[in-house]
mmCIF file of N, CA, C and O in Angstrom:
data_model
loop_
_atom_site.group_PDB
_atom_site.id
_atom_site.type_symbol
_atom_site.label_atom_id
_atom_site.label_comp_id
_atom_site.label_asym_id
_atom_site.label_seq_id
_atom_site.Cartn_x
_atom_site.Cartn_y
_atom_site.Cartn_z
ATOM 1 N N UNK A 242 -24.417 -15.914 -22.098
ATOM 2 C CA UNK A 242 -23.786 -15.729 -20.799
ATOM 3 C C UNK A 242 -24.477 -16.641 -19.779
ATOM 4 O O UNK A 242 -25.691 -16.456 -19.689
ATOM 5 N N UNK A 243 -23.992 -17.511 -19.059
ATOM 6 C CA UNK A 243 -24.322 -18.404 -17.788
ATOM 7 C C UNK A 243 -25.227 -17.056 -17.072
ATOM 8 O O UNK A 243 -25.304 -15.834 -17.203
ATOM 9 N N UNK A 244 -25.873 -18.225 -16.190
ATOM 10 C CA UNK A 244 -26.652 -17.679 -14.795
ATOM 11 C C UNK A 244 -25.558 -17.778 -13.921
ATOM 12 O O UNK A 244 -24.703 -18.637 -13.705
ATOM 13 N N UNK A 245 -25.931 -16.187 -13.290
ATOM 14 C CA UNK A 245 -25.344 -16.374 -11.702
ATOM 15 C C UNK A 245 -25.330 -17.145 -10.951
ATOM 16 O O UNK A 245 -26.422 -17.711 -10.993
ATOM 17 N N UNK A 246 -24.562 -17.669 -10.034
ATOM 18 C CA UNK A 246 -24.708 -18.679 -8.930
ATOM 19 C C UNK A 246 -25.616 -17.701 -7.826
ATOM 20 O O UNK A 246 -25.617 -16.471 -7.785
ATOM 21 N N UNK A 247 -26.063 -18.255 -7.316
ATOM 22 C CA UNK A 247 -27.235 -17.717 -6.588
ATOM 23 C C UNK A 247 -26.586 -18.998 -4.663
ATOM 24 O O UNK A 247 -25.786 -19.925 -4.539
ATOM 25 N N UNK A 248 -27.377 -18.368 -3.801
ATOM 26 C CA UNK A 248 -27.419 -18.549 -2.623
ATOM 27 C C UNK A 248 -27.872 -20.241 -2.435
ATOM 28 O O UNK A 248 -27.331 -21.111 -1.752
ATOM 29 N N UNK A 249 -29.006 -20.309 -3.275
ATOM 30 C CA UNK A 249 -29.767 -21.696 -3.115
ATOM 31 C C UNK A 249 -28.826 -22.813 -4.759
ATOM 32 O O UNK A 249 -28.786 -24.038 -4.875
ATOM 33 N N UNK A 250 -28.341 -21.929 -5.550
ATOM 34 C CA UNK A 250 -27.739 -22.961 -6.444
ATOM 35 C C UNK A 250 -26.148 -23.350 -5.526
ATOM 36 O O UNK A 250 -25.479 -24.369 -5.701
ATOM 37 N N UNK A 251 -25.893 -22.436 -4.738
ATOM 38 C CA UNK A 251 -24.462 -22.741 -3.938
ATOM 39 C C UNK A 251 -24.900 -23.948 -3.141
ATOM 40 O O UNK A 251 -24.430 -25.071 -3.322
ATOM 41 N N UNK A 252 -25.746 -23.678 -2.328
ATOM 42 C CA UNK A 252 -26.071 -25.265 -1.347
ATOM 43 C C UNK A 252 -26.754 -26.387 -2.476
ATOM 44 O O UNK A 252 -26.048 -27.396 -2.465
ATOM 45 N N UNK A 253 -27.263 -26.450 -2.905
ATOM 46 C CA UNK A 253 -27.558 -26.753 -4.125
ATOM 47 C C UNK A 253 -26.417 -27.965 -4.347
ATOM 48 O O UNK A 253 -26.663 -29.123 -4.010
ATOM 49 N N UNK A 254 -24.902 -27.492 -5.066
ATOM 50 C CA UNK A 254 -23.616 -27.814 -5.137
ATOM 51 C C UNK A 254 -23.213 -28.525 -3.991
ATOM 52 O O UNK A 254 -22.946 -29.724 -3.911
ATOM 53 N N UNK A 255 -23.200 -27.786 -3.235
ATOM 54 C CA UNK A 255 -22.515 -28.833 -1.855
ATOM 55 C C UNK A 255 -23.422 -29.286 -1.497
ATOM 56 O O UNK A 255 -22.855 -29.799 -0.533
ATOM 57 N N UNK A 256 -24.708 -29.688 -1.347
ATOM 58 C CA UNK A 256 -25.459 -30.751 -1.191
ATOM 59 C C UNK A 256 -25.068 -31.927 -1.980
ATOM 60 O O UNK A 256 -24.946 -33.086 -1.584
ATOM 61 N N UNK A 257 -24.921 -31.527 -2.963
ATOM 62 C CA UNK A 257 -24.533 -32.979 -3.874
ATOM 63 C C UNK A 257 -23.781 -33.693 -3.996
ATOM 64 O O UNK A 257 -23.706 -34.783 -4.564
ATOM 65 N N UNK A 258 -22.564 -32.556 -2.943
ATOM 66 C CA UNK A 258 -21.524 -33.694 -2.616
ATOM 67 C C UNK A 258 -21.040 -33.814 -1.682
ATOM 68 O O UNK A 258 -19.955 -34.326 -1.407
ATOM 69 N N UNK A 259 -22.275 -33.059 -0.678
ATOM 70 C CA UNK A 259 -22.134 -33.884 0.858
ATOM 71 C C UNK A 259 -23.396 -34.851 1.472
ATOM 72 O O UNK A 259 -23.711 -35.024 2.650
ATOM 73 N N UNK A 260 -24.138 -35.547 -0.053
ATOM 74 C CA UNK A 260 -25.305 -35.984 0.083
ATOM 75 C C UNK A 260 -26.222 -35.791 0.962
ATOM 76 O O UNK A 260 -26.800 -36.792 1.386
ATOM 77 N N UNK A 261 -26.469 -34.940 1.291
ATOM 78 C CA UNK A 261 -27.576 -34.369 1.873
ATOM 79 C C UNK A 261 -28.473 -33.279 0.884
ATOM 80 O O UNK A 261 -28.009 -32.795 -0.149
ATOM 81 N N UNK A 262 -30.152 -32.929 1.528
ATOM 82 C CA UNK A 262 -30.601 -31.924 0.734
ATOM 83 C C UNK A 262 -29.911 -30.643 1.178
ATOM 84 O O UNK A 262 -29.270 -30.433 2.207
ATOM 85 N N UNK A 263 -30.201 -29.813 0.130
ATOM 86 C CA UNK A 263 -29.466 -28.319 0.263
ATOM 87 C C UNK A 263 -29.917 -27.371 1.710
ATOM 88 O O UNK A 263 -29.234 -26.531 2.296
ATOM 89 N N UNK A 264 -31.261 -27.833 2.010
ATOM 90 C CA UNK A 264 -31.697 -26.903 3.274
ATOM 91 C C UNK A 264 -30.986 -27.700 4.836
ATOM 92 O O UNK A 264 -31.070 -27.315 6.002
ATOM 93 N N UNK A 265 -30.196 -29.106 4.164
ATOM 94 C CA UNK A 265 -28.939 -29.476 5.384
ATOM 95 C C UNK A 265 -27.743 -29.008 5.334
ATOM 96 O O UNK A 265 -26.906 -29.542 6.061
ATOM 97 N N UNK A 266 -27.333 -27.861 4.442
ATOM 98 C CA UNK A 266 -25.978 -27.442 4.406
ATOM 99 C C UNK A 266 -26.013 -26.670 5.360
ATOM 100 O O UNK A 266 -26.756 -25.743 5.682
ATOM 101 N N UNK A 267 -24.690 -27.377 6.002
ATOM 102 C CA UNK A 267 -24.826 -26.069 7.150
ATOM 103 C C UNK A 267 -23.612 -25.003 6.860
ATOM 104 O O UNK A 267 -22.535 -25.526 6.577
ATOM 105 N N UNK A 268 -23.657 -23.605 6.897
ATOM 106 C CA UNK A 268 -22.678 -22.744 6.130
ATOM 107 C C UNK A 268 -21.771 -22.345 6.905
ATOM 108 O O UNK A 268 -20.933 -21.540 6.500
ATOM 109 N N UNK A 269 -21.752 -22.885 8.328
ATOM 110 C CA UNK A 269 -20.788 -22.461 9.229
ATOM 111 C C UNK A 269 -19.853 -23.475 9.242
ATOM 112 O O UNK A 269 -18.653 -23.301 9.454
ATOM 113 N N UNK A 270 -20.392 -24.538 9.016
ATOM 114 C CA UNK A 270 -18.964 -25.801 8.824
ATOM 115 C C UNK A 270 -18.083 -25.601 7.881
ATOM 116 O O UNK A 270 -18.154 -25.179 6.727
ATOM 117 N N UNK A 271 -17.181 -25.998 8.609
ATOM 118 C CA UNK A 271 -15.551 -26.748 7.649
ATOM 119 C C UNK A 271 -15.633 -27.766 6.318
ATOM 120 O O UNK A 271 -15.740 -28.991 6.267
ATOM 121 N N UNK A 272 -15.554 -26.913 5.430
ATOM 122 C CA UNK A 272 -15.460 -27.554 3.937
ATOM 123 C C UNK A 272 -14.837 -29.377 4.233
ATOM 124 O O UNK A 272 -15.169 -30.511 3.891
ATOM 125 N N UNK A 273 -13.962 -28.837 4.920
ATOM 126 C CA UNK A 273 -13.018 -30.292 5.203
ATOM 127 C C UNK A 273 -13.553 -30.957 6.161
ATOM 128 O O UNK A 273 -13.464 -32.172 5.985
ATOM 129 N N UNK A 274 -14.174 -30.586 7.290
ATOM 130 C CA UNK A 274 -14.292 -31.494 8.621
ATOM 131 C C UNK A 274 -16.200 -31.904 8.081
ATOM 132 O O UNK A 274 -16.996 -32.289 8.937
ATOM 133 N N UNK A 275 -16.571 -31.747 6.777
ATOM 134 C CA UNK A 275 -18.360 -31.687 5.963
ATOM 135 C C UNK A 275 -18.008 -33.424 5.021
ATOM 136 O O UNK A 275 -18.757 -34.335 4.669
ATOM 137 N N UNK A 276 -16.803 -33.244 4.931
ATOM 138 C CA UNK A 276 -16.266 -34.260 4.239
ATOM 139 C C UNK A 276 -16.064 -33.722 2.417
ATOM 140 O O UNK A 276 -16.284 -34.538 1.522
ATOM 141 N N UNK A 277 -15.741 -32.642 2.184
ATOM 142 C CA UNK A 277 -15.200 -32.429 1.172
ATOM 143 C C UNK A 277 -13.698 -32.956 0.790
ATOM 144 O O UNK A 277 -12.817 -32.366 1.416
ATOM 145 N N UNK A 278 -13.344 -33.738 0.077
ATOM 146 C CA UNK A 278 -11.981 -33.942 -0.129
ATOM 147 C C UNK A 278 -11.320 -32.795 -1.389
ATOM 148 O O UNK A 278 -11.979 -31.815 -1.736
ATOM 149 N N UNK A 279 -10.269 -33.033 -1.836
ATOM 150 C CA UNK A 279 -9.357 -31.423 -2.855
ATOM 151 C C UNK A 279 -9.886 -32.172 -4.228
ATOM 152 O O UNK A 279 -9.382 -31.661 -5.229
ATOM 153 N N UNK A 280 -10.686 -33.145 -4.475
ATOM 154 C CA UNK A 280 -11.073 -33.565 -5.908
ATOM 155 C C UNK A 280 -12.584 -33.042 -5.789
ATOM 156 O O UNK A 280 -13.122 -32.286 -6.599
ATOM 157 N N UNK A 281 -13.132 -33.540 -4.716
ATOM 158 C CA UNK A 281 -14.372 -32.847 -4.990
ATOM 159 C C UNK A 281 -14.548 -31.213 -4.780
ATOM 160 O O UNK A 281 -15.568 -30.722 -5.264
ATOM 161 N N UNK A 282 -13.529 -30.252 -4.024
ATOM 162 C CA UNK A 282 -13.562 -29.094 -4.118
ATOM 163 C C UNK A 282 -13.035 -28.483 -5.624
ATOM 164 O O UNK A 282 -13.553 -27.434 -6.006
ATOM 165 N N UNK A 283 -12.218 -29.006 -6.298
ATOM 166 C CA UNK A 283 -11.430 -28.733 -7.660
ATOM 167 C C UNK A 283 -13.375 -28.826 -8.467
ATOM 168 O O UNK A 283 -13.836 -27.793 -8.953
ATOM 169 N N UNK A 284 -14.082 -29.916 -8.465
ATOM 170 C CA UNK A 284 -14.669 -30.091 -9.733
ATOM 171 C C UNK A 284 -16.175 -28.784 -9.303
ATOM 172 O O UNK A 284 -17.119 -28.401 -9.994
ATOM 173 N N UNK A 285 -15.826 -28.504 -8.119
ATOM 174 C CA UNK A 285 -17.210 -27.414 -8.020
ATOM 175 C C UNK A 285 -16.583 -26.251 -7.967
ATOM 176 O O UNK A 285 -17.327 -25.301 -7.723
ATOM 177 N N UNK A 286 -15.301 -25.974 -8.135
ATOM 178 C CA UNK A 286 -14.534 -24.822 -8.418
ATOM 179 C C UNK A 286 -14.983 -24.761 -10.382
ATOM 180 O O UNK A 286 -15.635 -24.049 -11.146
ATOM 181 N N UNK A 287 -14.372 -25.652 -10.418
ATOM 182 C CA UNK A 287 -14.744 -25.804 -12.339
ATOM 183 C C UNK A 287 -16.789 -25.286 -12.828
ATOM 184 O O UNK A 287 -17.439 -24.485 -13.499
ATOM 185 N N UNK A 288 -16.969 -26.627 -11.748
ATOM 186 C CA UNK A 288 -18.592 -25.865 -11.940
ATOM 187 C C UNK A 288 -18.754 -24.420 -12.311
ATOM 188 O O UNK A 288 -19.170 -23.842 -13.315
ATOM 189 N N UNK A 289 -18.132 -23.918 -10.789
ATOM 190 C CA UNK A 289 -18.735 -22.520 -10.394
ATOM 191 C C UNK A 289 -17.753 -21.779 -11.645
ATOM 192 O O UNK A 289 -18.399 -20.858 -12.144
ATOM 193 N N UNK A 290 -16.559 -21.908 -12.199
ATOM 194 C CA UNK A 290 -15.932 -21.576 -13.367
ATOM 195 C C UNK A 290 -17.037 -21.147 -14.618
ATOM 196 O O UNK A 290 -17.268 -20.070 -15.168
ATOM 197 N N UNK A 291 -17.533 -22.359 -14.771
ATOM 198 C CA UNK A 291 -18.438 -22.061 -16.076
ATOM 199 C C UNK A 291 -19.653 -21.128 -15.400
ATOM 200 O O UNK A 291 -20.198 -20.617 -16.378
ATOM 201 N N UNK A 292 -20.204 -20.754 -14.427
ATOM 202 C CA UNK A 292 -21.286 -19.513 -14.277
ATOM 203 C C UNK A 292 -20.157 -17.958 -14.113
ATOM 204 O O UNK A 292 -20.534 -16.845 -13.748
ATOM 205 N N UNK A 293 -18.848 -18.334 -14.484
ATOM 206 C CA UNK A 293 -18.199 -17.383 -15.107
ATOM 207 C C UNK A 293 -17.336 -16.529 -14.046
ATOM 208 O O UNK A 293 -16.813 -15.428 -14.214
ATOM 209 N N UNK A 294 -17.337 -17.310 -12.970
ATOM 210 C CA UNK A 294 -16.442 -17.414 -11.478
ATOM 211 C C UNK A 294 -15.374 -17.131 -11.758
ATOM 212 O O UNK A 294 -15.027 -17.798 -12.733
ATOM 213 N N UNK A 295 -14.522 -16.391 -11.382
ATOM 214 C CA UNK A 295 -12.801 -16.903 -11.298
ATOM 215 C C UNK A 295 -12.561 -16.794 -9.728
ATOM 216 O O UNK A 295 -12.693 -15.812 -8.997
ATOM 217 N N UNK A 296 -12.140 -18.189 -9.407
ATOM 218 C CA UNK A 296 -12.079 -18.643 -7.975
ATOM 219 C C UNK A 296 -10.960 -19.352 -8.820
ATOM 220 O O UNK A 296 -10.754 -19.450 -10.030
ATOM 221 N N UNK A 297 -10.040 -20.006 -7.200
ATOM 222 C CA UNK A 297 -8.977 -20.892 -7.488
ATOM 223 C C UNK A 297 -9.066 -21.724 -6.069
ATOM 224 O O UNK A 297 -9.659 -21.264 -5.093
ATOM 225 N N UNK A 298 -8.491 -22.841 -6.070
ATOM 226 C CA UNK A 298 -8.691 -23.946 -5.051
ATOM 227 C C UNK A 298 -7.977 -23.105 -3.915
ATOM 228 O O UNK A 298 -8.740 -22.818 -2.993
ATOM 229 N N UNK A 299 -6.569 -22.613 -3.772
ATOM 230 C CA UNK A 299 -6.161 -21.820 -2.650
ATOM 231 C C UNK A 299 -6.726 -20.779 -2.093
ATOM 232 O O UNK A 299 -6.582 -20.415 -0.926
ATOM 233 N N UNK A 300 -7.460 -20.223 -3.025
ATOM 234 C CA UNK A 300 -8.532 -19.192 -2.039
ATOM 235 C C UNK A 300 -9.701 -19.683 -1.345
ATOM 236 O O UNK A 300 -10.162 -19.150 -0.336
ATOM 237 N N UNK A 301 -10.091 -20.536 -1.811
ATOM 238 C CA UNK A 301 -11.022 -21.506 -1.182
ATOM 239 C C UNK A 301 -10.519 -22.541 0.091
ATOM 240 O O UNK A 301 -11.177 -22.627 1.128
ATOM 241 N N UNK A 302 -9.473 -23.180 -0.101
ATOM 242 C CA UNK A 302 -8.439 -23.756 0.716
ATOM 243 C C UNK A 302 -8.468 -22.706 2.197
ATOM 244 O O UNK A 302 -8.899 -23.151 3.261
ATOM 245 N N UNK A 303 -7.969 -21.349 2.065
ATOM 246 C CA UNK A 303 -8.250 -20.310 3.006
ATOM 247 C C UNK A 303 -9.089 -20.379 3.966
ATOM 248 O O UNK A 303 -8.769 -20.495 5.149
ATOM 249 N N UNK A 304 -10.691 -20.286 3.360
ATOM 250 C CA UNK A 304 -11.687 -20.053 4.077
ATOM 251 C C UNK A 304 -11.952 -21.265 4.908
ATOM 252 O O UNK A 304 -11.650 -22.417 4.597
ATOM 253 N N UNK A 305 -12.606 -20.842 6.101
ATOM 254 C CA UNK A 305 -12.596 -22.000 7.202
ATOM 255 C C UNK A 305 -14.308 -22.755 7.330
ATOM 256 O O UNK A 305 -14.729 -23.687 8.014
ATOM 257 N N UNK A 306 -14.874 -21.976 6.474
ATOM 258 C CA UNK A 306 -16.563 -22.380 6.424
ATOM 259 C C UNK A 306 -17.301 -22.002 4.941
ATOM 260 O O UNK A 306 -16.999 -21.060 4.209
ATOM 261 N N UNK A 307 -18.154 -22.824 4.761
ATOM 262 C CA UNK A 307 -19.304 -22.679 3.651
ATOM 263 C C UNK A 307 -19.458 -21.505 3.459
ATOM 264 O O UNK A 307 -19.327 -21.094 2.306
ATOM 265 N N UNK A 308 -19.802 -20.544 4.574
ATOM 266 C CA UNK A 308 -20.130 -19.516 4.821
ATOM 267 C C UNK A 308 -19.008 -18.112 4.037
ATOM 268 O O UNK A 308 -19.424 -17.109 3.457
ATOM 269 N N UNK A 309 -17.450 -18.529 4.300
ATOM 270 C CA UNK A 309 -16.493 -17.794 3.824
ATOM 271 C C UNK A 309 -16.752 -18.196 2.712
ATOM 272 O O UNK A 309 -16.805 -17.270 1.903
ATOM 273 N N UNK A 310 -17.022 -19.584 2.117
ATOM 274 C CA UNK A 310 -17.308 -19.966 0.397
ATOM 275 C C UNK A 310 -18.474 -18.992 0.013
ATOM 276 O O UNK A 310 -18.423 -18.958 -1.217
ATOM 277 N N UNK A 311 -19.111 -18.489 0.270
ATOM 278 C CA UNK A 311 -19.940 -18.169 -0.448
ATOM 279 C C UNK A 311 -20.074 -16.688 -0.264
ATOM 280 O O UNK A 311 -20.965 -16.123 -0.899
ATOM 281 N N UNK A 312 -19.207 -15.911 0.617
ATOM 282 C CA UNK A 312 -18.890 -14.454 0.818
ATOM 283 C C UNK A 312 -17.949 -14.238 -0.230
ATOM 284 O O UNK A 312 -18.388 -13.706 -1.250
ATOM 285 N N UNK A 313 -16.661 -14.565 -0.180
ATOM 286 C CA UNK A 313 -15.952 -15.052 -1.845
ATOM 287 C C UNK A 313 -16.568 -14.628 -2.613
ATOM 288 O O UNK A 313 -16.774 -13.457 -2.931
ATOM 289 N N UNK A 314 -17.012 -15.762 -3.081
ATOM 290 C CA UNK A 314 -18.121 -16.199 -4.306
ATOM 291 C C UNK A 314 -18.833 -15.074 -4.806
ATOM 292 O O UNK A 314 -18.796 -14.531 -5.911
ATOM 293 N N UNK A 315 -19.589 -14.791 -3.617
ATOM 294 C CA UNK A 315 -20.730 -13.960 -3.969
ATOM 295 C C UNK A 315 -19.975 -12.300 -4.200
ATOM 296 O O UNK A 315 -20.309 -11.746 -5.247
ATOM 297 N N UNK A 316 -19.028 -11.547 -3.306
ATOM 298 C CA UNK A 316 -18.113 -10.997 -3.458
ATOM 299 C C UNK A 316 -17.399 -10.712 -4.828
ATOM 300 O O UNK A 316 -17.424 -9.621 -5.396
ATOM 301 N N UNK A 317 -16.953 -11.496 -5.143
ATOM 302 C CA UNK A 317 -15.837 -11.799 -6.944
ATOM 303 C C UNK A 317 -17.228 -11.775 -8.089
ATOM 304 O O UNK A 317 -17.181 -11.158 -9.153
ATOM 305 N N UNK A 318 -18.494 -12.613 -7.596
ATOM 306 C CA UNK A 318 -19.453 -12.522 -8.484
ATOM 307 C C UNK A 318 -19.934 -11.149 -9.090
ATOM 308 O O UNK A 318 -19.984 -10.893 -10.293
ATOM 309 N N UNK A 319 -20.284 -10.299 -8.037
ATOM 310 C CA UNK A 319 -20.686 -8.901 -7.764
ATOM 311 C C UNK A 319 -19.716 -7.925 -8.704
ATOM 312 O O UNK A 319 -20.057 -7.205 -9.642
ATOM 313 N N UNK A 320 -18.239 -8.169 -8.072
ATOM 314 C CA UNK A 320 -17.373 -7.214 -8.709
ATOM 315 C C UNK A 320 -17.127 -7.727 -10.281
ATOM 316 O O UNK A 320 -16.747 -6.977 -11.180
ATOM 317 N N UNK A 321 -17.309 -8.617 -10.378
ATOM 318 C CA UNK A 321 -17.032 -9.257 -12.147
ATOM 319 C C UNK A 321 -18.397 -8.637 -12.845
ATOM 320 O O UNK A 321 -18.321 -8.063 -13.931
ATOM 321 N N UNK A 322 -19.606 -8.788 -12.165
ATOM 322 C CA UNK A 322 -20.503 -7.950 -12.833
ATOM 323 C C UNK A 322 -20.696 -7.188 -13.307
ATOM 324 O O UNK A 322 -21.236 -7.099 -14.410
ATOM 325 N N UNK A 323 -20.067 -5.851 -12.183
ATOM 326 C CA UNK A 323 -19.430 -4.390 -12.634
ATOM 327 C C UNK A 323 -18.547 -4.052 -13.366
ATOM 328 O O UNK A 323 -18.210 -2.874 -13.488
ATOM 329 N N UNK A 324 -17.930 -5.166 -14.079
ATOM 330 C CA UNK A 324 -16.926 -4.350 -14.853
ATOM 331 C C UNK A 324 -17.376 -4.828 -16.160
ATOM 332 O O UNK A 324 -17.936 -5.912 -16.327
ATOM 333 N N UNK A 325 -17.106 -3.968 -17.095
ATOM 334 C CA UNK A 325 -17.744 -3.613 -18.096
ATOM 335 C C UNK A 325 -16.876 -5.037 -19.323
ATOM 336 O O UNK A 325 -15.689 -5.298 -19.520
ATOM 337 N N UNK A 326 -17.916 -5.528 -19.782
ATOM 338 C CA UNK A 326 -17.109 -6.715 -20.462
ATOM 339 C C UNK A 326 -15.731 -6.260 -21.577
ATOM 340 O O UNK A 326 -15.065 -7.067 -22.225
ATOM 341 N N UNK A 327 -15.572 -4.876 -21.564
ATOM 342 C CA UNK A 327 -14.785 -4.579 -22.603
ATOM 343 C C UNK A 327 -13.392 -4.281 -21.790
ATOM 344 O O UNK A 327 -12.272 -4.320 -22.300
ATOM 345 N N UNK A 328 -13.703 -3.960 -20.359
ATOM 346 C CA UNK A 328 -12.715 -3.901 -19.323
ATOM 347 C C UNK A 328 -12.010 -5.179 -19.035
ATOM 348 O O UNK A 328 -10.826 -5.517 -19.041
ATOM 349 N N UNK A 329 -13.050 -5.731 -18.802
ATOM 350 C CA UNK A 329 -12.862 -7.485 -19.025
ATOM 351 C C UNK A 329 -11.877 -7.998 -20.148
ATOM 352 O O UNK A 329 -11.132 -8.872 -19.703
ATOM 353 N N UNK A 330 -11.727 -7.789 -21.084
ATOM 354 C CA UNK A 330 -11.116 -8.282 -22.447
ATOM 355 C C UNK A 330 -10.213 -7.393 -22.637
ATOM 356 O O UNK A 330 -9.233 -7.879 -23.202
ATOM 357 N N UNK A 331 -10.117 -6.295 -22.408
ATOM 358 C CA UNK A 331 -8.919 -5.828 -22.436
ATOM 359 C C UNK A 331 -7.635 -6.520 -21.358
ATOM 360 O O UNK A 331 -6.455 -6.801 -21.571
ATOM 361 N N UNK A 332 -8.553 -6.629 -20.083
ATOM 362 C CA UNK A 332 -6.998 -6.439 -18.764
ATOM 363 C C UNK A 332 -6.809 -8.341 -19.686
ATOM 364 O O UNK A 332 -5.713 -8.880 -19.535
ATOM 365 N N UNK A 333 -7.707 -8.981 -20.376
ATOM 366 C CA UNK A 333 -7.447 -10.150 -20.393
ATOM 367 C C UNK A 333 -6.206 -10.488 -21.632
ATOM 368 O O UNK A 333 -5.218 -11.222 -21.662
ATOM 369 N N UNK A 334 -6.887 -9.472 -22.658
ATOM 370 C CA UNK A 334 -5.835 -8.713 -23.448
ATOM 371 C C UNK A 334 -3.716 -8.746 -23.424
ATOM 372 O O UNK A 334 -2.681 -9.213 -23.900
ATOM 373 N N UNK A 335 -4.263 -7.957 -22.586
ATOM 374 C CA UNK A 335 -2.958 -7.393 -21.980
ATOM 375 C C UNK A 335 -2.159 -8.880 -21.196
ATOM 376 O O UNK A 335 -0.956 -8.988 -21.433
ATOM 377 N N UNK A 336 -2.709 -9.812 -20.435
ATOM 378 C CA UNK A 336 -2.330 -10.558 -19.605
ATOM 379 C C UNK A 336 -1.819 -11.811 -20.614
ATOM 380 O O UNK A 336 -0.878 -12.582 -20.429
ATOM 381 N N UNK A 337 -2.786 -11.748 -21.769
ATOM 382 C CA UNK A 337 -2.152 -12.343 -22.703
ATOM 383 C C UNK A 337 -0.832 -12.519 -23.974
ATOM 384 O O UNK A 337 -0.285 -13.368 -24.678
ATOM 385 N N UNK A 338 -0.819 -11.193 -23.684
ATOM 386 C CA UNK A 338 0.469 -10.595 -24.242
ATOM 387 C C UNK A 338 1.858 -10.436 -23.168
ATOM 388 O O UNK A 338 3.059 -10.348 -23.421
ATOM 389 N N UNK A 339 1.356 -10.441 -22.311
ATOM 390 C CA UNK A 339 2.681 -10.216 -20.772
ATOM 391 C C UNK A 339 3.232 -11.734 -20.916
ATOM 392 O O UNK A 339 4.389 -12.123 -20.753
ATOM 393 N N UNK A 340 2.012 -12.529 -21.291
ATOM 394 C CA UNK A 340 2.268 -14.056 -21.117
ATOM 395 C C UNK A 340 3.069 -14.843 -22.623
ATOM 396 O O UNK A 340 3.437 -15.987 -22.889
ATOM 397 N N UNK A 341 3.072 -13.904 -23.142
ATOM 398 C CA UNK A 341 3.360 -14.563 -24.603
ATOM 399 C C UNK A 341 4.898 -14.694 -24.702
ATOM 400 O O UNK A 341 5.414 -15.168 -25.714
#
């Protein structure tokens, strides 16, 4: 199982692709007005995917600051924790069969 995304691996991420160090992210700015473009938000959506995230670019699109990114984040992280991996595979289960 991946590591959690954590507070300092989030700036971490957008440091790297707003070239600056992570203790210059500022979390109240605009994803967009920081200079994020929808290719570089897609590939740290994927990132944050593999520490086992389910985020999507329109919910992110939503939020108006770093700050909403990482209430999200940290939010969906928390509640995915709590549910029991067998809860997990079942509703995934089921979604796979609705889809078939």
């Amino acid at each position: 199982m991946p590591a959690p995304l954590t507070l300092d691996g989030f700036r971490a991420d957008l440091a790297e692709f707003l070239y600056q160090r992570p203790d210059e992210v500022d979390l109240e700015e605009s994803p967009l007005l920081a200079g994020l473009d929808s290719l570089r938000i897609v590939t740290l959506i994927e990132r944050w995917r593999e520490t086992g995230l389910d985020v999507n670019f329109v919910e992110l699109a939503e939020c108006t600051s770093f700050a909403q990114w990482w209430h999200l984040l940290s939010t969906r992280q928390a509640r995915q924790a709590r549910q029991s991996p067998q809860s997990r595979q079942s509703r995934q289960e089921g979604a796979d069969r609705a889809g078939a």
